[in-house]
């Protein structure tokens, strides 16, 4: 009787009761990914006080390890991870990752992103203007 009551409550919340372990793990993985996306968006006020760009959890892609990414432009994402300090308190870290430079760039505010991205179109145009090296 208790299981039937729990099933009704769960169904009312919109989450199906898993039929096996595999289905349960799928639900937990989905929840972990959504949780990571929400945490990244929620903590984004630390770097985006405007609350206009980075606070939308729908724009974040969460992962089961608790990290998340935010697509900014082709080849450019903002990466989020949460770390514990020596005192055991959570610390939210944001880094800019680009396809042309494997070095993560720490981000402390939206201006950091802007300053990193502004010169990129010019750099890409200059790279396209360079003559191709000859292979002969």
XYZ file of C-alpha atoms in Angstrom:
136
model
C 0.000 0.000 0.000
C 2.856 2.407 0.812
C 4.543 1.729 -2.552
C 1.299 2.532 -4.372
C 0.973 5.819 -2.447
C 4.587 6.741 -3.239
C 4.007 5.910 -6.911
C 0.966 8.241 -6.983
C 2.909 11.083 -5.349
C 5.829 10.609 -7.734
C 3.530 10.450 -10.758
C 1.796 13.621 -9.599
C 5.177 15.376 -9.590
C 5.752 14.321 -13.188
C 8.545 11.833 -12.527
C 7.826 8.275 -13.525
C 8.691 5.533 -11.092
C 11.636 3.623 -12.588
C 10.973 0.039 -13.586
C 14.601 -1.044 -13.097
C 18.027 0.156 -12.015
C 18.985 1.275 -15.516
C 15.975 3.555 -15.740
C 16.664 4.895 -12.240
C 20.257 5.691 -13.210
C 19.024 7.501 -16.334
C 16.711 9.636 -14.194
C 19.492 10.398 -11.723
C 21.930 11.279 -14.515
C 19.381 13.650 -16.062
C 18.727 15.214 -12.655
C 22.477 15.628 -12.034
C 22.932 17.352 -15.408
C 20.003 19.692 -14.776
C 21.274 20.364 -11.256
C 24.710 21.346 -12.614
C 23.135 23.688 -15.176
C 20.993 25.335 -12.495
C 23.934 25.682 -10.105
C 26.054 27.322 -12.816
C 23.243 29.747 -13.672
C 22.434 30.459 -10.040
C 26.052 31.193 -9.103
C 26.608 33.300 -12.252
C 25.604 36.464 -10.394
C 29.168 36.394 -9.066
C 30.469 37.260 -12.534
C 27.352 38.766 -14.157
C 25.621 41.236 -11.850
C 23.352 42.318 -14.716
C 21.522 38.974 -14.427
C 20.825 39.242 -18.137
C 23.159 36.799 -19.809
C 24.462 33.951 -17.695
C 21.618 33.348 -15.244
C 19.419 31.327 -17.620
C 19.779 27.614 -16.761
C 18.356 26.700 -20.171
C 21.494 28.084 -21.830
C 23.804 25.963 -19.673
C 24.656 22.346 -20.466
C 25.169 20.430 -17.242
C 27.166 17.239 -16.803
C 26.886 14.425 -14.277
C 30.214 15.417 -12.666
C 28.654 18.752 -11.595
C 30.369 20.876 -14.221
C 28.542 22.900 -16.868
C 29.273 24.806 -20.071
C 27.665 27.841 -21.665
C 27.979 28.215 -25.432
C 29.100 31.767 -26.240
C 30.199 31.587 -29.885
C 31.595 29.025 -32.312
C 34.623 27.481 -30.628
C 34.060 29.390 -27.380
C 32.384 28.236 -24.160
C 32.242 29.387 -20.590
C 33.019 26.511 -18.241
C 31.719 26.194 -14.668
C 32.942 23.991 -11.858
C 32.514 24.041 -8.127
C 35.474 23.333 -5.853
C 35.900 23.076 -2.108
C 38.274 25.483 -0.401
C 40.657 24.344 2.319
C 37.960 25.304 4.824
C 35.425 23.108 3.069
C 33.310 25.917 1.652
C 32.197 25.782 -1.982
C 33.923 28.054 -4.467
C 32.459 28.644 -7.923
C 34.964 28.842 -10.782
C 34.296 30.076 -14.293
C 36.810 29.781 -17.118
C 36.696 30.700 -20.770
C 37.649 27.888 -23.141
C 38.380 28.474 -26.813
C 39.176 26.139 -29.662
C 42.244 28.128 -30.720
C 43.906 28.209 -27.284
C 43.767 25.200 -24.928
C 44.639 27.347 -21.885
C 41.577 28.059 -19.701
C 41.171 31.782 -18.966
C 39.790 32.552 -15.487
C 36.683 34.736 -15.594
C 35.737 37.004 -12.707
C 33.197 39.186 -14.518
C 31.465 39.553 -17.880
C 33.995 42.175 -18.960
C 36.694 39.461 -18.886
C 34.715 37.531 -21.497
C 34.181 40.651 -23.592
C 37.854 41.625 -23.514
C 38.910 38.144 -24.543
C 36.402 37.826 -27.387
C 36.659 41.320 -28.962
C 40.039 40.787 -30.680
C 39.124 37.314 -31.978
C 37.336 38.319 -35.226
C 40.314 40.499 -36.145
C 42.761 37.695 -35.346
C 40.719 35.219 -37.394
C 40.597 37.613 -40.364
C 44.349 38.155 -40.160
C 44.942 34.402 -40.037
C 42.816 33.937 -43.164
C 44.815 36.622 -44.973
C 48.131 34.880 -44.321
C 49.457 32.968 -47.322
C 49.372 29.211 -47.024
C 52.837 27.625 -46.664
C 53.942 25.791 -49.760
C 54.338 22.018 -49.563
C 56.687 21.735 -52.515
